[in-house]
Short mmCIF file of C-alpha atoms in Angstrom, two decimals:
data_model
loop_
_atom_site.label_atom_id
_atom_site.label_comp_id
_atom_site.label_asym_id
_atom_site.label_seq_id
_atom_site.Cartn_x
_atom_site.Cartn_y
_atom_site.Cartn_z
CA MET Z 1 -7.67 -43.46 57.33
CA LEU Z 2 -9.36 -39.42 58.35
CA GLU Z 3 -12.09 -38.45 56.17
CA HIS Z 4 -13.55 -35.36 55.25
CA ALA Z 5 -16.85 -35.03 57.05
CA GLU Z 6 -18.97 -34.96 53.82
CA ASN Z 7 -17.30 -37.77 52.81
CA LEU Z 8 -17.85 -40.10 55.80
CA PRO Z 9 -20.13 -42.56 55.20
CA ASP Z 10 -24.27 -43.08 56.70
CA ASP Z 11 -23.92 -46.31 57.63
CA PRO Z 12 -23.47 -46.61 61.58
CA ALA Z 13 -22.06 -50.15 61.51
CA VAL Z 14 -19.57 -48.67 59.19
CA LEU Z 15 -18.83 -45.76 60.91
CA LYS Z 16 -18.88 -47.47 64.38
CA ALA Z 17 -15.94 -49.89 62.21
CA MET Z 18 -13.85 -46.99 61.53
CA ILE Z 19 -13.60 -45.18 64.75
CA ALA Z 20 -12.85 -49.07 66.38
CA ALA Z 21 -10.06 -48.84 64.13
CA LEU Z 22 -8.91 -45.75 64.86
CA GLN Z 23 -8.91 -45.99 68.41
CA ALA Z 24 -6.66 -49.30 67.78
CA GLU Z 25 -4.67 -47.08 65.43
CA ASN Z 26 -4.10 -44.53 68.57
CA ALA Z 27 -3.30 -46.77 70.51
CA LYS Z 28 -0.86 -48.30 68.58
CA ILE Z 29 0.96 -45.28 68.17
CA SER Z 30 0.72 -44.32 72.07
CA ALA Z 31 2.50 -48.08 72.87
CA THR Z 32 5.36 -46.63 69.90
CA LEU Z 33 5.61 -43.62 71.70
CA ARG Z 34 6.03 -45.22 75.15
CA VAL Z 35 8.64 -47.35 73.82
CA HIS Z 36 10.15 -44.18 71.70
CA ASP Z 37 10.03 -42.50 75.47
CA GLN Z 38 11.72 -45.60 77.37
CA LEU Z 39 14.57 -45.52 74.63
CA VAL Z 40 15.66 -42.57 74.58
CA GLN Z 41 15.13 -41.65 78.68
CA ALA Z 42 17.55 -45.84 78.68
CA LEU Z 43 20.06 -43.90 75.83
CA ARG Z 44 20.44 -40.92 78.17
CA LEU Z 45 20.98 -42.88 80.83
CA ARG Z 46 23.55 -45.15 78.90
CA ILE Z 47 25.32 -42.23 77.84
CA ALA Z 48 25.98 -40.91 81.20
CA LYS Z 49 27.42 -44.29 82.69
CA LEU Z 50 29.63 -44.40 79.76
CA GLN Z 51 30.57 -40.52 80.44
CA LYS Z 52 31.08 -41.73 83.81
CA LEU Z 53 33.35 -44.77 82.85
CA ALA Z 54 35.34 -42.60 80.34
CA PHE Z 55 36.36 -40.18 83.13
CA GLY Z 56 36.10 -41.34 86.06
CA LYS Z 57 34.41 -40.88 88.93
CA SER Z 58 31.89 -37.92 88.45
CA SER Z 59 30.26 -35.07 90.19
CA GLU Z 60 27.47 -34.82 91.97
CA LYS Z 61 25.97 -32.98 89.11
CA ILE Z 62 25.89 -36.20 87.18
CA GLU Z 63 25.23 -38.68 89.99
CA ARG Z 64 22.49 -37.02 90.56
CA GLU Z 65 21.71 -37.12 86.66
CA ILE Z 66 22.15 -40.60 86.68
CA GLU Z 67 19.98 -41.23 89.65
CA GLN Z 68 17.26 -38.98 88.16
CA LEU Z 69 17.34 -40.96 84.97
CA GLU Z 70 17.54 -43.83 86.53
CA LEU Z 71 14.19 -43.55 88.16
CA ALA Z 72 12.71 -42.04 85.15
CA LEU Z 73 13.55 -44.88 83.31
CA GLU Z 74 12.73 -47.31 85.93
CA ASP Z 75 9.10 -45.44 86.23
CA LEU Z 76 8.33 -45.54 82.39
CA LEU Z 77 9.42 -49.62 82.14
CA VAL Z 78 7.03 -50.23 85.28
CA ALA Z 79 4.32 -48.44 83.21
CA VAL Z 80 4.70 -49.85 80.10
CA ALA Z 81 4.81 -52.87 81.22
CA GLU Z 82 1.51 -52.50 82.66
CA GLU Z 83 -0.34 -51.98 79.25
CA ASP Z 84 1.05 -55.04 77.93
CA ASP Z 85 -1.24 -57.83 77.32
CA ALA Z 86 1.59 -59.80 75.52
CA PRO Z 87 3.16 -63.27 77.53
CA ILE Z 88 6.02 -61.92 79.40
CA ASN Z 89 9.48 -63.25 77.48
CA GLU Z 90 12.56 -63.24 80.18
CA GLY Z 91 14.49 -63.92 77.61
CA GLN Z 92 17.45 -66.44 77.53
CA ASP Z 93 20.02 -66.80 80.23
CA GLU Z 94 22.87 -64.41 78.82
CA PRO Z 95 21.49 -61.73 76.02
CA SER Z 96 22.81 -62.50 72.86
CA PRO Z 97 25.96 -60.42 71.27
CA GLU Z 98 24.13 -59.00 68.27
CA ALA Z 99 21.80 -57.36 71.21
CA ALA Z 100 24.42 -56.19 73.99
CA ASP Z 101 24.06 -52.89 73.12
CA ALA Z 102 20.10 -52.61 73.22
CA PRO Z 103 19.53 -50.14 76.12
CA ALA Z 104 16.97 -52.24 77.71
CA LEU Z 105 17.44 -56.57 77.67
CA ARG Z 106 15.33 -58.83 79.62
CA ARG Z 107 17.60 -61.68 81.76
CA ARG Z 108 16.12 -64.59 82.71
CA PRO Z 109 17.19 -64.41 86.45
CA ARG Z 110 20.37 -66.27 88.03
CA VAL Z 111 19.55 -68.35 91.33
CA SER Z 112 22.08 -69.77 93.16
CA ASP Z 113 22.26 -73.26 93.65
CA THR Z 114 22.51 -73.28 97.36
CA THR Z 115 19.32 -71.63 97.07
CA PRO Z 116 15.96 -74.07 98.72
CA ARG Z 117 14.62 -75.82 96.05
CA GLU Z 118 10.89 -77.35 96.16
CA ARG Z 119 9.28 -80.05 94.26
CA ARG Z 120 6.00 -79.67 93.55
CA GLU Z 121 4.68 -82.87 91.35
CA LEU Z 122 1.05 -82.96 89.09
CA ASP Z 123 0.27 -86.33 88.54
CA PRO Z 124 -2.35 -87.42 86.08
CA GLY Z 125 -2.81 -90.62 87.87
CA THR Z 126 -2.58 -94.58 87.43
CA CYS Z 127 -5.69 -95.05 84.74
CA CYS Z 128 -6.12 -92.96 81.28
CA PRO Z 129 -8.88 -90.59 81.48
CA ASP Z 130 -10.33 -92.19 78.07
CA CYS Z 131 -9.81 -95.82 78.13
CA GLY Z 132 -9.10 -96.35 81.75
CA GLY Z 133 -5.67 -98.24 80.98
CA ASP Z 134 -2.50 -98.39 83.61
CA LEU Z 135 -0.29 -95.53 82.86
CA ARG Z 136 3.25 -96.10 82.49
CA VAL Z 137 6.05 -92.86 83.04
CA VAL Z 138 7.54 -91.65 79.47
CA GLY Z 139 9.37 -88.53 80.77
CA GLU Z 140 7.98 -85.12 82.79
CA ASP Z 141 8.34 -81.44 81.82
CA VAL Z 142 10.20 -79.38 84.65
CA SER Z 143 9.42 -75.52 84.95
CA GLU Z 144 11.02 -73.15 87.92
CA LEU Z 145 8.42 -70.79 89.57
CA LEU Z 146 10.88 -67.97 92.03
CA ASP Z 147 8.70 -67.34 95.18
CA MET Z 148 9.08 -65.99 98.01
CA ILE Z 149 8.65 -66.61 101.48
CA ALA Z 150 8.66 -63.09 103.20
CA ALA Z 151 10.87 -62.76 106.70
CA GLN Z 152 9.26 -63.90 109.65
CA MET Z 153 10.13 -64.01 113.93
CA LYS Z 154 10.55 -66.87 115.74
CA VAL Z 155 10.85 -67.44 119.09
CA ILE Z 156 13.77 -70.05 120.19
CA GLN Z 157 12.84 -71.52 123.48
CA ILE Z 158 15.45 -72.89 125.06
CA ALA Z 159 14.55 -75.53 127.83
CA ARG Z 160 17.06 -76.73 129.94
CA ILE Z 161 15.93 -79.56 131.62
CA LYS Z 162 16.91 -80.62 135.43
CA LYS Z 163 17.51 -84.11 136.30
CA SER Z 164 18.96 -85.15 139.40
CA CYS Z 165 19.90 -88.75 140.52
CA ARG Z 166 18.57 -91.54 142.04
CA ARG Z 167 21.62 -92.29 144.13
CA CYS Z 168 23.36 -88.78 145.32
CA GLU Z 169 20.34 -86.37 144.54
CA LYS Z 170 23.16 -84.54 142.42
CA MET Z 171 21.29 -82.45 140.23
CA VAL Z 172 22.60 -81.95 136.39
CA GLN Z 173 21.40 -79.34 134.22
CA GLU Z 174 23.36 -78.35 130.81
CA PRO Z 175 24.83 -75.10 131.46
CA ALA Z 176 23.01 -72.21 129.84
CA PRO Z 177 24.83 -71.52 126.05
CA SER Z 178 26.17 -68.03 125.97
CA ARG Z 179 24.32 -65.29 124.03
CA PRO Z 180 25.72 -62.87 121.89
CA ILE Z 181 24.74 -60.22 123.94
CA PRO Z 182 24.49 -61.34 127.67
CA GLY Z 183 20.88 -61.17 129.19
CA SER Z 184 20.00 -60.19 125.99
CA MET Z 185 17.02 -61.92 123.87
CA ALA Z 186 18.24 -60.69 120.67
CA GLY Z 187 19.74 -63.61 118.81
CA PRO Z 188 22.23 -63.98 115.87
CA ASN Z 189 20.80 -64.01 112.66
CA LEU Z 190 18.58 -60.62 114.17
CA LEU Z 191 21.29 -58.87 115.26
CA ALA Z 192 23.46 -59.25 111.89
CA HIS Z 193 19.94 -58.40 110.13
CA ILE Z 194 19.61 -55.14 112.03
CA LEU Z 195 23.44 -54.19 111.74
CA VAL Z 196 22.90 -55.15 108.28
CA SER Z 197 20.23 -53.26 107.41
CA LYS Z 198 21.58 -50.20 109.20
CA PHE Z 199 25.32 -50.07 108.24
CA ASP Z 200 24.70 -51.39 104.62
CA ASP Z 201 21.35 -50.90 103.54
CA HIS Z 202 21.26 -47.80 105.22
CA LEU Z 203 17.56 -48.87 106.64
CA PRO Z 204 17.16 -46.15 110.25
CA LEU Z 205 16.23 -48.03 113.05
CA TYR Z 206 13.22 -46.31 113.16
CA ARG Z 207 11.94 -48.06 109.91
CA GLN Z 208 13.40 -51.06 111.22
CA HIS Z 209 11.10 -51.13 113.89
CA GLU Z 210 7.89 -50.26 111.90
CA ILE Z 211 8.79 -53.28 109.73
CA PHE Z 212 9.69 -55.70 112.66
CA GLU Z 213 6.30 -54.69 114.08
CA ARG Z 214 4.29 -55.30 110.82
CA MET Z 215 6.10 -58.48 111.56
CA GLY Z 216 4.80 -58.97 115.09
CA ALA Z 217 7.45 -58.28 116.91
CA ASP Z 218 7.30 -54.52 118.78
CA ILE Z 219 10.78 -53.80 119.73
CA PRO Z 220 11.62 -50.53 120.90
CA GLU Z 221 13.78 -48.20 119.13
CA SER Z 222 16.02 -47.88 122.13
CA THR Z 223 16.22 -51.51 122.35
CA LEU Z 224 17.77 -51.37 119.16
CA VAL Z 225 19.97 -48.65 120.19
CA GLY Z 226 21.19 -50.98 122.54
CA TRP Z 227 21.37 -54.19 120.32
CA CYS Z 228 23.79 -51.95 117.78
CA GLY Z 229 25.43 -51.02 120.41
CA ARG Z 230 26.13 -54.10 122.11
CA SER Z 231 26.93 -55.98 118.81
CA MET Z 232 29.53 -54.02 117.75
CA LYS Z 233 31.24 -53.90 121.38
CA THR Z 234 31.40 -57.83 120.74
CA LEU Z 235 32.61 -57.49 117.09
CA SER Z 236 35.48 -55.09 118.21
CA PRO Z 237 37.92 -57.94 118.94
CA LEU Z 238 37.53 -58.52 115.29
CA ILE Z 239 37.09 -55.92 113.74
CA GLU Z 240 40.95 -54.52 115.65
CA ARG Z 241 42.34 -57.67 114.27
CA ILE Z 242 41.03 -56.70 110.56
CA GLU Z 243 42.26 -52.86 111.37
CA ALA Z 244 45.71 -54.08 112.04
CA ASP Z 245 46.29 -56.23 109.14
CA ILE Z 246 44.64 -54.32 106.10
CA MET Z 247 46.73 -51.21 108.03
CA GLY Z 248 49.97 -52.99 108.22
CA SER Z 249 49.90 -53.54 104.27
CA ASP Z 250 52.63 -51.96 101.90
CA LEU Z 251 50.81 -50.99 99.73
CA LEU Z 252 47.18 -48.74 100.57
CA HIS Z 253 44.90 -47.09 98.90
CA ALA Z 254 43.34 -43.74 101.02
CA ASP Z 255 40.69 -41.14 99.99
CA ASP Z 256 37.80 -39.64 102.47
CA THR Z 257 34.60 -37.86 102.35
CA PRO Z 258 32.50 -35.55 104.12
CA ILE Z 259 30.05 -36.10 106.75
CA ARG Z 260 27.56 -34.20 108.42
CA VAL Z 261 27.93 -34.55 112.33
CA LEU Z 262 25.52 -32.99 114.90
CA ASP Z 263 27.53 -30.79 117.32
CA ARG Z 264 25.24 -29.26 119.91
CA SER Z 265 27.96 -26.71 121.66
CA LYS Z 266 27.50 -24.68 118.17
CA ARG Z 267 24.12 -24.87 118.39
CA ASP Z 268 24.53 -23.70 122.30
CA LYS Z 269 26.89 -21.10 121.26
CA GLY Z 270 24.02 -19.69 118.71
CA LEU Z 271 26.56 -21.00 116.13
CA GLY Z 272 24.29 -21.84 112.74
CA LYS Z 273 21.66 -25.47 113.26
CA GLY Z 274 24.45 -27.39 115.42
CA VAL Z 275 26.15 -29.18 112.62
CA LYS Z 276 29.20 -29.33 111.41
CA GLN Z 277 31.59 -31.21 108.93
CA GLY Z 278 33.22 -34.05 109.84
CA ARG Z 279 35.58 -36.67 107.33
CA ILE Z 280 35.58 -40.60 106.77
CA TRP Z 281 38.61 -42.20 105.19
CA ALA Z 282 38.43 -45.65 103.65
CA TYR Z 283 42.31 -47.44 103.41
CA VAL Z 284 41.70 -50.20 101.49
CA ARG Z 285 44.23 -52.99 100.42
CA ASP Z 286 43.56 -55.01 97.06
CA GLN Z 287 45.47 -57.37 95.20
CA ARG Z 288 43.69 -59.05 93.16
CA PRO Z 289 44.26 -56.45 90.44
CA TRP Z 290 48.72 -57.95 90.42
CA ALA Z 291 46.89 -61.58 91.57
CA GLY Z 292 48.81 -60.75 94.72
CA ALA Z 293 48.70 -63.15 98.23
CA SER Z 294 47.13 -60.67 100.67
CA PRO Z 295 43.55 -60.85 100.28
CA PRO Z 296 41.40 -57.44 99.72
CA GLY Z 297 39.63 -55.79 102.73
CA ALA Z 298 38.90 -52.18 104.09
CA VAL Z 299 39.48 -49.93 107.26
CA TYR Z 300 37.65 -46.81 107.49
CA ARG Z 301 38.10 -44.19 110.28
CA PHE Z 302 36.23 -41.14 111.39
CA ALA Z 303 37.85 -37.34 111.95
CA PRO Z 304 35.40 -34.74 113.20
CA ASN Z 305 37.64 -33.07 110.94
CA TRP Z 306 39.79 -32.13 107.63
CA LYS Z 307 43.08 -31.52 109.47
CA GLU Z 308 46.38 -33.45 108.95
CA GLU Z 309 46.96 -34.81 112.24
CA HIS Z 310 44.45 -37.48 111.68
CA VAL Z 311 45.58 -39.00 108.73
CA LEU Z 312 49.07 -38.87 109.99
CA SER Z 313 47.56 -40.88 113.23
CA HIS Z 314 45.70 -43.15 111.25
CA LEU Z 315 48.99 -43.93 108.97
CA ALA Z 316 51.67 -43.70 112.04
CA ASN Z 317 53.00 -47.17 111.33
CA ALA Z 318 52.51 -47.52 108.05
CA ARG Z 319 55.25 -48.44 105.79
CA GLY Z 320 55.59 -48.40 101.86
CA ILE Z 321 53.54 -46.96 99.29
CA LEU Z 322 50.41 -44.66 99.67
CA GLN Z 323 48.74 -44.05 96.77
CA ALA Z 324 45.63 -41.36 97.28
CA ASP Z 325 44.48 -38.06 95.96
CA GLY Z 326 46.70 -34.08 96.42
CA TYR Z 327 45.22 -33.69 100.09
CA LYS Z 328 47.82 -32.04 101.63
CA GLY Z 329 47.72 -33.94 104.76
CA TYR Z 330 49.85 -36.67 103.02
CA ALA Z 331 52.99 -34.09 102.88
CA LYS Z 332 54.91 -34.98 106.09
CA LEU Z 333 54.10 -39.03 105.34
CA TYR Z 334 56.31 -38.19 101.80
CA ALA Z 335 59.20 -36.78 103.35
CA SER Z 336 62.06 -37.90 104.06
CA GLU Z 337 63.20 -39.52 107.38
CA PRO Z 338 66.76 -39.37 108.37
CA ASP Z 339 68.13 -41.95 106.43
CA GLY Z 340 67.16 -40.59 103.53
CA LYS Z 341 64.61 -42.24 102.72
CA PRO Z 342 60.69 -41.79 102.98
CA ARG Z 343 58.49 -43.55 105.16
CA LEU Z 344 55.83 -43.60 102.35
CA ARG Z 345 56.40 -43.19 98.76
CA GLU Z 346 53.42 -41.51 97.13
CA ALA Z 347 51.69 -42.80 93.99
CA ALA Z 348 49.21 -40.22 91.86
CA CYS Z 349 45.96 -40.80 90.76
CA TRP Z 350 45.78 -40.33 86.75
CA ALA Z 351 41.73 -40.84 87.40
CA HIS Z 352 42.00 -37.69 89.61
CA LEU Z 353 44.25 -35.80 86.85
CA ARG Z 354 41.93 -37.27 84.19
CA ARG Z 355 38.80 -35.34 86.05
CA ASP Z 356 40.20 -32.03 85.79
CA PHE Z 357 40.76 -32.12 81.87
CA HIS Z 358 37.61 -33.37 81.66
CA ASP Z 359 35.55 -31.00 83.86
CA PHE Z 360 37.41 -28.29 81.83
CA TRP Z 361 36.48 -30.04 78.12
CA THR Z 362 32.86 -30.51 79.57
CA SER Z 363 33.03 -26.46 79.96
CA THR Z 364 35.00 -25.28 77.20
CA LYS Z 365 35.12 -28.08 74.33
CA SER Z 366 39.24 -27.39 74.79
CA GLU Z 367 40.56 -29.80 71.90
CA ILE Z 368 44.04 -29.59 74.27
CA ALA Z 369 42.11 -30.30 77.01
CA ARG Z 370 40.03 -33.34 74.53
CA GLU Z 371 44.00 -34.35 73.04
CA ALA Z 372 44.67 -34.64 76.63
CA LEU Z 373 41.62 -36.93 77.72
CA ASP Z 374 42.61 -39.19 74.37
CA ARG Z 375 46.50 -39.37 75.79
CA ILE Z 376 45.64 -40.61 79.08
CA GLY Z 377 42.55 -42.86 77.76
CA LYS Z 378 45.37 -44.42 76.07
CA PHE Z 379 47.41 -45.81 79.24
CA TYR Z 380 44.04 -47.20 80.38
CA ASP Z 381 44.00 -49.40 77.01
CA ILE Z 382 47.16 -51.07 78.61
CA GLU Z 383 46.04 -51.14 81.69
CA ARG Z 384 42.64 -53.45 80.94
CA ASP Z 385 44.94 -55.39 78.66
CA ILE Z 386 47.03 -56.59 82.39
CA ASN Z 387 44.44 -55.99 84.98
CA GLY Z 388 45.07 -59.93 86.70
CA GLN Z 389 47.83 -60.13 85.27
CA THR Z 390 51.05 -60.54 87.77
CA ALA Z 391 53.24 -57.60 88.84
CA ASP Z 392 56.74 -58.59 86.95
CA VAL Z 393 53.73 -59.01 83.84
CA ARG Z 394 52.67 -55.74 84.65
CA HIS Z 395 55.39 -54.06 84.93
CA ALA Z 396 57.35 -55.55 81.67
CA THR Z 397 54.52 -54.27 79.84
CA ARG Z 398 54.13 -51.05 81.60
CA GLN Z 399 57.89 -50.61 80.41
CA LYS Z 400 57.23 -51.55 76.96
CA LEU Z 401 54.27 -49.89 75.73
CA THR Z 402 53.53 -47.37 79.08
CA GLN Z 403 56.56 -45.74 79.60
CA PRO Z 404 57.47 -44.42 75.97
CA LYS Z 405 53.37 -42.69 76.51
CA VAL Z 406 53.96 -41.35 79.94
CA ALA Z 407 57.38 -39.40 78.83
CA ALA Z 408 55.39 -38.14 75.96
CA PHE Z 409 52.42 -36.94 77.76
CA PHE Z 410 54.56 -34.77 80.58
CA ALA Z 411 57.00 -33.49 77.20
CA TRP Z 412 53.71 -32.70 75.76
CA SER Z 413 52.31 -31.00 79.08
CA GLU Z 414 55.07 -28.83 78.96
CA GLN Z 415 55.23 -27.41 75.65
CA GLN Z 416 51.41 -26.70 76.46
CA LEU Z 417 51.61 -24.20 78.88
CA LEU Z 418 53.38 -22.24 76.86
CA ARG Z 419 50.44 -21.69 74.82
CA ILE Z 420 47.74 -21.43 77.21
CA PRO Z 421 46.74 -18.87 79.92
CA GLY Z 422 48.47 -19.76 83.43
CA LYS Z 423 45.64 -18.58 85.49
CA SER Z 424 43.11 -20.69 83.19
CA ASP Z 425 42.02 -24.21 84.89
CA LEU Z 426 43.55 -26.19 82.55
CA ALA Z 427 47.23 -24.57 83.32
CA LYS Z 428 46.17 -25.84 86.80
CA ALA Z 429 46.02 -29.55 85.59
CA PHE Z 430 48.92 -29.13 83.78
CA ARG Z 431 50.99 -28.09 86.25
CA TYR Z 432 49.07 -30.84 88.88
CA GLY Z 433 50.40 -33.08 86.85
CA LEU Z 434 53.59 -31.93 86.36
CA ALA Z 435 54.30 -30.99 89.78
CA ARG Z 436 53.85 -35.02 90.69
CA GLN Z 437 55.56 -36.43 87.68
CA ASP Z 438 57.60 -38.64 90.03
CA ALA Z 439 54.18 -39.90 91.72
CA PHE Z 440 52.52 -39.95 88.28
CA SER Z 441 55.14 -42.07 87.29
CA LEU Z 442 55.40 -44.75 89.97
CA PHE Z 443 53.25 -47.39 88.46
CA LEU Z 444 55.20 -47.67 85.84
CA SER Z 445 58.48 -49.21 88.16
CA ASP Z 446 56.40 -50.73 90.44
CA GLY Z 447 53.85 -53.43 88.57
CA ARG Z 448 51.57 -53.76 92.43
CA VAL Z 449 50.86 -49.84 91.88
CA ALA Z 450 47.50 -49.58 90.47
CA ILE Z 451 46.96 -46.30 87.84
CA ASP Z 452 44.66 -44.62 90.05
CA ASN Z 453 43.26 -44.65 92.73
CA ASN Z 454 39.66 -46.35 92.48
CA PRO Z 455 39.60 -48.92 94.89
CA ALA Z 456 39.58 -46.13 97.85
CA GLU Z 457 36.90 -44.21 95.71
CA ARG Z 458 35.10 -47.66 95.33
CA ALA Z 459 35.08 -47.83 99.03
CA LEU Z 460 33.62 -44.54 99.70
CA ARG Z 461 30.39 -44.93 97.77
CA PRO Z 462 28.38 -46.44 100.19
CA ILE Z 463 28.82 -43.39 102.70
CA GLY Z 464 27.26 -41.78 99.38
CA ILE Z 465 24.52 -43.51 99.67
CA GLY Z 466 23.92 -43.71 102.91
CA ARG Z 467 24.04 -40.25 103.70
CA LYS Z 468 20.56 -39.84 101.28
CA ASN Z 469 19.03 -41.57 104.22
CA TRP Z 470 20.74 -40.84 107.47
CA LEU Z 471 21.71 -37.12 106.71
CA PHE Z 472 23.95 -36.79 109.57
CA ALA Z 473 25.52 -38.97 112.38
CA GLY Z 474 24.53 -38.32 116.47
CA ALA Z 475 27.82 -36.86 117.21
CA ASP Z 476 31.64 -37.75 116.95
CA THR Z 477 31.08 -41.13 118.82
CA GLY Z 478 27.76 -41.67 116.68
CA ALA Z 479 30.39 -41.13 113.40
CA GLU Z 480 33.21 -43.88 114.71
CA THR Z 481 30.44 -46.81 115.19
CA PRO Z 482 29.36 -46.82 111.54
CA ALA Z 483 33.11 -46.86 110.64
CA ARG Z 484 33.78 -50.05 112.36
CA ALA Z 485 30.45 -51.19 110.97
CA MET Z 486 31.70 -50.56 107.71
CA THR Z 487 35.32 -52.09 108.48
CA VAL Z 488 33.30 -55.35 109.38
CA ILE Z 489 31.05 -55.33 106.54
CA GLU Z 490 33.06 -53.93 103.45
CA THR Z 491 35.96 -56.17 104.08
CA ALA Z 492 33.56 -59.28 104.58
CA LYS Z 493 31.83 -58.27 100.79
CA LEU Z 494 35.01 -57.39 99.19
CA ASN Z 495 35.83 -61.37 100.57
CA GLY Z 496 32.98 -62.28 98.32
CA LEU Z 497 30.50 -63.99 102.13
CA ASP Z 498 27.58 -62.81 102.45
CA PRO Z 499 28.03 -60.17 105.34
CA LEU Z 500 24.34 -61.08 106.97
CA ALA Z 501 25.45 -64.98 107.29
CA TYR Z 502 29.29 -64.00 108.28
CA LEU Z 503 27.88 -61.94 111.32
CA ALA Z 504 25.32 -63.99 112.35
CA ASP Z 505 28.01 -66.79 112.53
CA ILE Z 506 30.63 -64.60 114.01
CA LEU Z 507 28.15 -62.93 116.67
CA ASP Z 508 27.24 -67.13 117.41
CA ARG Z 509 30.25 -67.97 117.78
CA ILE Z 510 32.79 -65.10 118.69
CA HIS Z 511 32.07 -65.71 122.69
CA ASP Z 512 33.07 -69.60 122.74
CA HIS Z 513 36.24 -68.62 120.08
CA LYS Z 514 39.79 -69.22 122.01
CA ILE Z 515 40.96 -65.92 121.76
CA ASN Z 516 44.52 -66.99 120.50
CA ARG Z 517 42.87 -68.39 117.29
CA LEU Z 518 40.74 -65.44 116.69
CA ASP Z 519 42.19 -65.36 113.17
CA GLU Z 520 39.93 -67.80 112.12
CA LEU Z 521 36.84 -66.07 112.19
CA LEU Z 522 38.88 -63.12 110.19
CA PRO Z 523 36.48 -62.95 106.86
CA TRP Z 524 39.75 -64.25 104.56
CA ASN Z 525 39.43 -67.25 106.74
CA TRP Z 526 36.24 -67.58 107.58
CA VAL Z 527 34.06 -71.22 107.62
CA PRO Z 528 30.55 -71.23 108.15
CA LEU Z 529 30.23 -73.33 111.47
CA ASP Z 530 28.05 -76.07 109.85
CA ALA Z 531 30.85 -76.79 107.54
CA ALA Z 532 33.56 -76.65 109.95
CA HIS Z 533 32.28 -79.81 111.33
CA SER Z 534 30.92 -81.41 108.61
CA PRO Z 535 33.40 -84.87 108.33
CA ALA Z 536 35.83 -84.49 105.53
CA THR Z 537 35.25 -86.41 102.41
#
């Protein structure tokens, strides 16, 4: 399309046509470049996520990279969509197999069958607009529009009518219904919303105050603080039941993560900024991978430091198997008791060991580290096929297919130690695995044991997300409350419940519920009040 200046025509109309064609071509090129940028960003994000899947839980550096790529891709997609004039195509309900690897897919939104539906009929009337004849129904075309009704505050006025007996003058009046927080005007749905927003969506109370103010309710932050605390007190008996049930399991996953906690004593003494590092421990029961009978659940515990005394206290009554990382504080739990048997048997995490090899491979491209990753990857190939099978099936399959590979891996590991520098990180990874060979092999002899500790690591991800919003806890007691709140919220989610609906129903019922039937309100036993009172069909 480009022409030398001396070859350009003199006719203005022709020149305008050429300019218009060039502009259209440039617009097409710009759109193509944007699509290419979108493709590059999407592929980079996909590669980062695949690396995370292939090598287990990634370092914080890779996590930040994924987050930044997601933000960049999202902004790019919005910009491309803004300039797209074509009718939007949201695709089919499911992507086709041929398009499964596409970096950016549009999928028709899925809407639950329980979502309220409103039917609006567009009726052409009873008379034909052309001849005036009578119209009869021959069918209809139905399309759906997904819309949202904004949340709103509602004041419920409870009027208790007073009546007197005409004969004896006795005053009759219905008793006041119990409230989630005695004396407070906060309803159960509002309290549940505040708790889930703060402890699950990680929305600080000052932001909730601003949101409520836009909705027409000026609720002081101090009031929101009080409501949160008193709601947690109301839920305390239920949380204690959840903790007792989960911690009484004979197979637990355990992991911990740091949390910043304000410590005014340090600031008063001139020690830094008055912030210390506490820990949040997660203890998880998840028998779904081996079709166990006990429901899943998670218990969170706060500790002001990383000393072993805390895990010894948390697991004081635990018996059975503990799957965890190599934290030294667990050592006393694995020690033999007077009868010669340990109170807890150690199940090691292959994802943790695999991560050490991956870190060394990414920095050095070591062929030995790469082979270690490939060997461990074959264990996971077998695990994917038996996930959800019974413990007996898992045990039989592991004995037949996995046990020879694990034995070969440890024999190969001993040989590699003779070939590599003893002080290298690669040698440390091999020694870590060989020193815990029994713990790494326990999953071969017990079909209930997982190959890794991913259930506990997944349970701690909300803490990492929350840290970006609240930065630190206000004090030790301020960190204990989120731990207890997450216990009930995350356990509800593990059991497939909407935590908002669950907490709203529990807060509405718990004061009137018989204490000896409190187990009926546990997440895995819970039946909504409306369903519980509906007649059997």
